[in-house]
Amino acid sequence: HAPIPTRHLSAITKFERPVSKGLQSFQVNPTQKHAIGKLVTHRSAHLQVSGEAEYIDDLAPKHEMLYAALVVSTIPHGEILRIDAKKALSREGVRGFYCAEDIKGLNEVGHWGDEELFASKTVHCVGQPIGIVAADTHRGAVEAARLVEIEYKKLPAIISIEDAVKAESFQGEEEGYLLERGDTRKAFESGCDHVLEGQMKVGGQEHFYLETQCSEAVPGENGEMMILASTQNPNLTIECVAHNLHVPVHKIVCKVKRMGGAFGGKESRSVNYSAAAAVAADHLQRPVRIVLDRNVDMATSGQRHSFLGKYKVGFSKEGKLQALDITLYSNAGWCQDLSIPVMHRGLFHIDNVYYIPNVRAFGRVCKTNQPSHTAFRGFGGPQGLMIAEGVIDHVARHLGMAPESLREINLYGEGQKTHFGQVLDNCTIQRAWNECKKRADFEHRKAENDRFNRSHRWRKRGIAIIPTKFGIAFTAKFMNQGGALVHVYTDGSVLVSHGGTEMGQGLHTKMVQVAANTLNVPIEYVHIAETATDKVPNASPTAASMSSDINGMAVFKACQKIAERLKPLRAQMPKGTNWKDLVHRAYFERINLSGQGFYKVPEVGYDFKSKSGPGFSYFSYGVACSEVEVDVLTGDHQILRTDIIMDVGNSLNPAIDIGQIEGAFTQGIGLFTIEEMIWGDSDHPWLRPGNLFTQGPGAYKIPSFNDVPIDFRINLLKNAPNPKAIHSSKAIGEPPLFLGSSVFYAIKDACQAARKDRGLNGPFVMNSPATSERIRMVCPDHITKKLNIPEVYEPAGSW
């Protein structure tokens, strides 16, 4: 036998996984403020790691507490002919079953009046709630819910984006949504050396918060109801519950101590479960707790929208982008929920960080018979950004140009306008790009990868550097407001209430810092107990990365009022009088030691009708460079190193911001590489129609310790104050997530090297997520040839 060529020995080499290591680089307190810019530990960290932090299902059961479970649709579309709960109600310990006919007020939830709390006549997806069972135990309620018999008349179902487009099944405005600059038609006809057409698909993503959707409804006297919820949106919760129970909103109070994760999945969908529990609690006049099992949560609560982008792009022979005509389609599920603003943000971000003089970006929101998809960290931005980078990659490979070179020559500059007319002030993308490239030693490592790939047939390395620009604001103008209430007690302690909710992201910690700094007191003097609608009314949801901006300014203003009231008294007292003595004296001087703060974001709000107004308050910028190694035979990969440069302005708390960057990036890795939603659609006829196959951790994989970069380096951009937010900081929750796509494009770079060995050059399609199956199938070889798999092959997916 002939000896095996050395470069083929990589086929039997196992991945070696050393212990991960990291590096963080940042400025500490660049403004030298008392409590701002410090590495303050998350206020609940010690409680959480010790297991002492309480979540909804940890609360001691209240007197006569009942437990609830939903009765949900088992078909994707059909008419309800009969509901029979006799078997369920005959079980020991079952106290009641309630459906649409038992709702005293409006049978509605959500924002648009197109969603029933309990389906009355028609079901529109598998998992749509039809009713609720209350029982003495959680297991008893779950088992009884399965015994409720529903008879249907099945109707045709639309599951995928492609099916919806064919059927012209859309949500929102009939004419769709359009952002436009310049004249794309004229540019394609006379201003471009090259014109390409293509498409890219981006799959959905499950939130997979550790604490599933849950709520507790506690009835009081005179129609009152207390809701203890795991929600990002206490205000919407009380509004919907009040409408369902036919009482004024002032009779309902929602309290949120903390959530065990949310990521957008509890911005609107959590309301349904609180409202359902409240209906049962109201009828029985007993507390009712509902905690969803993981499979029920995943099947009923919606996910990130999958997107399809179809584009035509024109460019010069040097790689300068000249024109882009793109249509985005999203899979909204059966009702609107937040799908319209999700599409808006996708369209706003279709340029990423690139100046394109002629743009036509058009969006359609597809109505399907999936559960209503909803907010998820990035809110349509990552999907639009991903498709934009797909266009860039296509152009670069068509020209035979390094993708990073094409990106670099098209970057936005200071003062340029986006395709929706917003001027880019304090644009730091070029500085972040150059710093990331230098810190990552990009050129040297790319050359090293080329050498590695020439000597390894079945292992390939790839590297990619990807920038991002993320707009900060709610795209709905009215939501850009925040409120706070601050009390100072006679012992000098300070209690802060604000409209934001804590879901592990460290918002309360930052608000404590803002209050302590404004009042000039030690951080230990300040406490936040919970978020409650009877303390701060009409609060916007904790979303859009805006919570530190709007609530921070509200806390600042409330504390400022108190500090101003104390100024004259401080001037009368001996120099060096401590805070406690000052406050104690103020009480006896009858000085108001309570302050209410309110803040609205100025100069924000784009109008799609008039095509005018700034879409965002400001933009956050970042760049990531990732290097991967791919096993060509299995499609497995590991991330060797990632460098991130993130512009966070003057960080309120570098420790929390770096944690947010690491978490968002890892969630982005999941979105673009290993997390895949599979539905019972035309590509998967072996599944029941409309059913989600990937339920629970057995079938749905999120990133784990083994999936993070082996070498993970985070750098906060220095000397980049932001004049438009509290203490010159910047939002941090969502902007870093898209940087996880640097892993996707590094994988694609490695696959290009494998294809080159096969004599395949030029562009190729790889949709997101880059699962091991997709990686393997874009690397054809003699094995795939023997199996008669074509060299251009795309595995099935659900979009």
mmCIF file of C-alpha atoms in Angstrom, residues 553-700:
data_model
loop_
_atom_site.group_PDB
_atom_site.id
_atom_site.type_symbol
_atom_site.label_atom_id
_atom_site.label_comp_id
_atom_site.label_asym_id
_atom_site.label_seq_id
_atom_site.Cartn_x
_atom_site.Cartn_y
_atom_site.Cartn_z
ATOM 1 C CA MET A 553 -31.442 59.633 33.901
ATOM 2 C CA ALA A 554 -34.723 59.322 35.833
ATOM 3 C CA VAL A 555 -32.872 58.125 38.967
ATOM 4 C CA PHE A 556 -30.341 60.936 38.489
ATOM 5 C CA LYS A 557 -33.101 63.545 38.287
ATOM 6 C CA ALA A 558 -34.931 62.176 41.334
ATOM 7 C CA CYS A 559 -31.753 62.182 43.412
ATOM 8 C CA GLN A 560 -30.844 65.613 42.108
ATOM 9 C CA LYS A 561 -34.112 67.010 43.477
ATOM 10 C CA ILE A 562 -33.337 65.642 46.936
ATOM 11 C CA ALA A 563 -29.729 66.882 46.802
ATOM 12 C CA GLU A 564 -30.908 70.377 45.813
ATOM 13 C CA ARG A 565 -33.345 70.473 48.740
ATOM 14 C CA LEU A 566 -30.529 69.534 51.127
ATOM 15 C CA LYS A 567 -28.053 72.139 49.834
ATOM 16 C CA PRO A 568 -29.230 75.081 51.996
ATOM 17 C CA LEU A 569 -29.265 72.888 55.099
ATOM 18 C CA ARG A 570 -25.795 71.519 54.378
ATOM 19 C CA ALA A 571 -24.509 75.100 54.103
ATOM 20 C CA GLN A 572 -25.839 75.858 57.600
ATOM 21 C CA MET A 573 -24.250 72.797 59.219
ATOM 22 C CA PRO A 574 -20.577 72.405 60.225
ATOM 23 C CA LYS A 575 -18.210 71.482 57.405
ATOM 24 C CA GLY A 576 -17.737 67.741 57.176
ATOM 25 C CA THR A 577 -21.172 66.856 58.561
ATOM 26 C CA ASN A 578 -21.838 63.302 57.508
ATOM 27 C CA TRP A 579 -24.773 62.179 55.405
ATOM 28 C CA LYS A 580 -26.667 60.486 58.222
ATOM 29 C CA ASP A 581 -26.582 63.564 60.440
ATOM 30 C CA LEU A 582 -27.595 65.757 57.516
ATOM 31 C CA VAL A 583 -30.607 63.593 56.707
ATOM 32 C CA HIS A 584 -31.624 63.269 60.336
ATOM 33 C CA ARG A 585 -31.586 67.054 60.701
ATOM 34 C CA ALA A 586 -33.486 67.465 57.416
ATOM 35 C CA TYR A 587 -36.327 65.359 58.749
ATOM 36 C CA PHE A 588 -36.775 67.633 61.755
ATOM 37 C CA GLU A 589 -36.595 70.646 59.430
ATOM 38 C CA ARG A 590 -39.502 69.095 57.511
ATOM 39 C CA ILE A 591 -37.562 68.818 54.245
ATOM 40 C CA ASN A 592 -39.035 66.428 51.686
ATOM 41 C CA LEU A 593 -36.698 63.436 51.459
ATOM 42 C CA SER A 594 -38.495 61.803 48.556
ATOM 43 C CA GLY A 595 -37.940 62.559 44.884
ATOM 44 C CA GLN A 596 -39.627 61.533 41.648
ATOM 45 C CA GLY A 597 -37.689 61.624 38.394
ATOM 46 C CA PHE A 598 -38.787 61.441 34.786
ATOM 47 C CA TYR A 599 -36.763 61.467 31.584
ATOM 48 C CA LYS A 600 -37.626 61.426 27.900
ATOM 49 C CA VAL A 601 -34.997 60.873 25.215
ATOM 50 C CA PRO A 602 -34.706 63.996 23.034
ATOM 51 C CA GLU A 603 -34.434 64.031 19.256
ATOM 52 C CA VAL A 604 -35.504 60.498 18.478
ATOM 53 C CA GLY A 605 -38.227 58.873 16.387
ATOM 54 C CA TYR A 606 -38.288 57.909 12.711
ATOM 55 C CA ASP A 607 -41.616 58.209 10.862
ATOM 56 C CA PHE A 608 -42.026 55.551 8.155
ATOM 57 C CA LYS A 609 -44.852 57.559 6.582
ATOM 58 C CA SER A 610 -42.978 60.842 6.125
ATOM 59 C CA LYS A 611 -39.555 59.113 5.892
ATOM 60 C CA SER A 612 -38.090 61.580 8.367
ATOM 61 C CA GLY A 613 -36.662 61.858 11.861
ATOM 62 C CA PRO A 614 -33.693 60.247 13.613
ATOM 63 C CA GLY A 615 -34.183 56.518 14.063
ATOM 64 C CA PHE A 616 -31.915 56.367 17.095
ATOM 65 C CA SER A 617 -30.458 58.462 19.880
ATOM 66 C CA TYR A 618 -26.939 57.248 19.007
ATOM 67 C CA PHE A 619 -25.080 54.176 17.761
ATOM 68 C CA SER A 620 -22.873 51.640 19.534
ATOM 69 C CA TYR A 621 -19.952 50.244 17.567
ATOM 70 C CA GLY A 622 -17.829 47.140 17.901
ATOM 71 C CA VAL A 623 -15.465 44.843 16.001
ATOM 72 C CA ALA A 624 -14.632 41.175 16.582
ATOM 73 C CA CYS A 625 -11.921 38.984 15.104
ATOM 74 C CA SER A 626 -12.394 35.224 15.478
ATOM 75 C CA GLU A 627 -10.260 32.285 14.424
ATOM 76 C CA VAL A 628 -11.605 28.740 14.160
ATOM 77 C CA GLU A 629 -10.463 25.249 13.281
ATOM 78 C CA VAL A 630 -12.884 23.038 11.347
ATOM 79 C CA ASP A 631 -12.942 19.258 11.020
ATOM 80 C CA VAL A 632 -13.892 18.975 7.354
ATOM 81 C CA LEU A 633 -15.031 15.343 7.654
ATOM 82 C CA THR A 634 -17.493 15.887 10.517
ATOM 83 C CA GLY A 635 -18.314 19.593 10.318
ATOM 84 C CA ASP A 636 -17.240 20.064 13.932
ATOM 85 C CA HIS A 637 -15.373 23.219 14.853
ATOM 86 C CA GLN A 638 -13.740 24.942 17.764
ATOM 87 C CA ILE A 639 -13.006 28.630 18.333
ATOM 88 C CA LEU A 640 -9.295 29.156 18.854
ATOM 89 C CA ARG A 641 -9.355 32.852 19.691
ATOM 90 C CA THR A 642 -11.626 35.890 19.679
ATOM 91 C CA ASP A 643 -10.631 39.548 20.084
ATOM 92 C CA ILE A 644 -13.365 42.141 20.636
ATOM 93 C CA ILE A 645 -13.143 45.922 20.636
ATOM 94 C CA MET A 646 -16.370 47.444 21.977
ATOM 95 C CA ASP A 647 -17.296 51.100 22.221
ATOM 96 C CA VAL A 648 -19.241 51.476 25.480
ATOM 97 C CA GLY A 649 -18.551 55.195 25.943
ATOM 98 C CA ASN A 650 -17.448 55.884 29.529
ATOM 99 C CA SER A 651 -18.574 52.640 31.127
ATOM 100 C CA LEU A 652 -20.814 52.936 34.188
ATOM 101 C CA ASN A 653 -19.402 49.621 35.380
ATOM 102 C CA PRO A 654 -16.681 47.872 33.299
ATOM 103 C CA ALA A 655 -17.169 44.553 35.108
ATOM 104 C CA ILE A 656 -20.846 44.362 34.196
ATOM 105 C CA ASP A 657 -20.274 45.667 30.659
ATOM 106 C CA ILE A 658 -17.567 43.069 29.966
ATOM 107 C CA GLY A 659 -19.889 40.355 31.283
ATOM 108 C CA GLN A 660 -22.600 41.596 28.929
ATOM 109 C CA ILE A 661 -20.173 41.545 25.991
ATOM 110 C CA GLU A 662 -19.082 37.988 26.771
ATOM 111 C CA GLY A 663 -22.673 36.813 27.218
ATOM 112 C CA ALA A 664 -24.047 38.555 24.134
ATOM 113 C CA PHE A 665 -21.174 37.298 21.981
ATOM 114 C CA THR A 666 -21.739 33.730 23.185
ATOM 115 C CA GLN A 667 -25.464 34.007 22.472
ATOM 116 C CA GLY A 668 -24.506 35.261 19.003
ATOM 117 C CA ILE A 669 -22.303 32.196 18.531
ATOM 118 C CA GLY A 670 -25.348 30.077 19.301
ATOM 119 C CA LEU A 671 -27.576 31.991 16.880
ATOM 120 C CA PHE A 672 -25.156 31.735 13.983
ATOM 121 C CA THR A 673 -23.600 28.284 14.504
ATOM 122 C CA ILE A 674 -25.264 25.634 16.679
ATOM 123 C CA GLU A 675 -28.815 26.662 17.629
ATOM 124 C CA GLU A 676 -31.330 25.437 15.055
ATOM 125 C CA MET A 677 -35.122 25.481 15.180
ATOM 126 C CA ILE A 678 -36.766 22.624 13.261
ATOM 127 C CA TRP A 679 -40.496 22.779 12.536
ATOM 128 C CA GLY A 680 -42.981 20.408 10.963
ATOM 129 C CA ASP A 681 -42.941 22.087 7.531
ATOM 130 C CA SER A 682 -42.613 21.049 3.880
ATOM 131 C CA ASP A 683 -38.880 20.371 4.334
ATOM 132 C CA HIS A 684 -39.629 18.063 7.284
ATOM 133 C CA PRO A 685 -42.702 16.014 6.310
ATOM 134 C CA TRP A 686 -41.840 13.357 8.872
ATOM 135 C CA LEU A 687 -42.839 15.803 11.635
ATOM 136 C CA ARG A 688 -46.398 16.615 12.592
ATOM 137 C CA PRO A 689 -47.384 19.842 10.788
ATOM 138 C CA GLY A 690 -46.623 23.001 12.742
ATOM 139 C CA ASN A 691 -44.932 21.156 15.601
ATOM 140 C CA LEU A 692 -41.601 22.320 16.978
ATOM 141 C CA PHE A 693 -39.267 19.337 16.908
ATOM 142 C CA THR A 694 -36.381 20.988 18.770
ATOM 143 C CA GLN A 695 -37.984 21.156 22.213
ATOM 144 C CA GLY A 696 -35.780 21.032 25.290
ATOM 145 C CA PRO A 697 -32.022 20.566 25.647
ATOM 146 C CA GLY A 698 -32.113 17.067 24.168
ATOM 147 C CA ALA A 699 -32.834 18.361 20.665
ATOM 148 C CA TYR A 700 -31.883 22.029 20.950
#
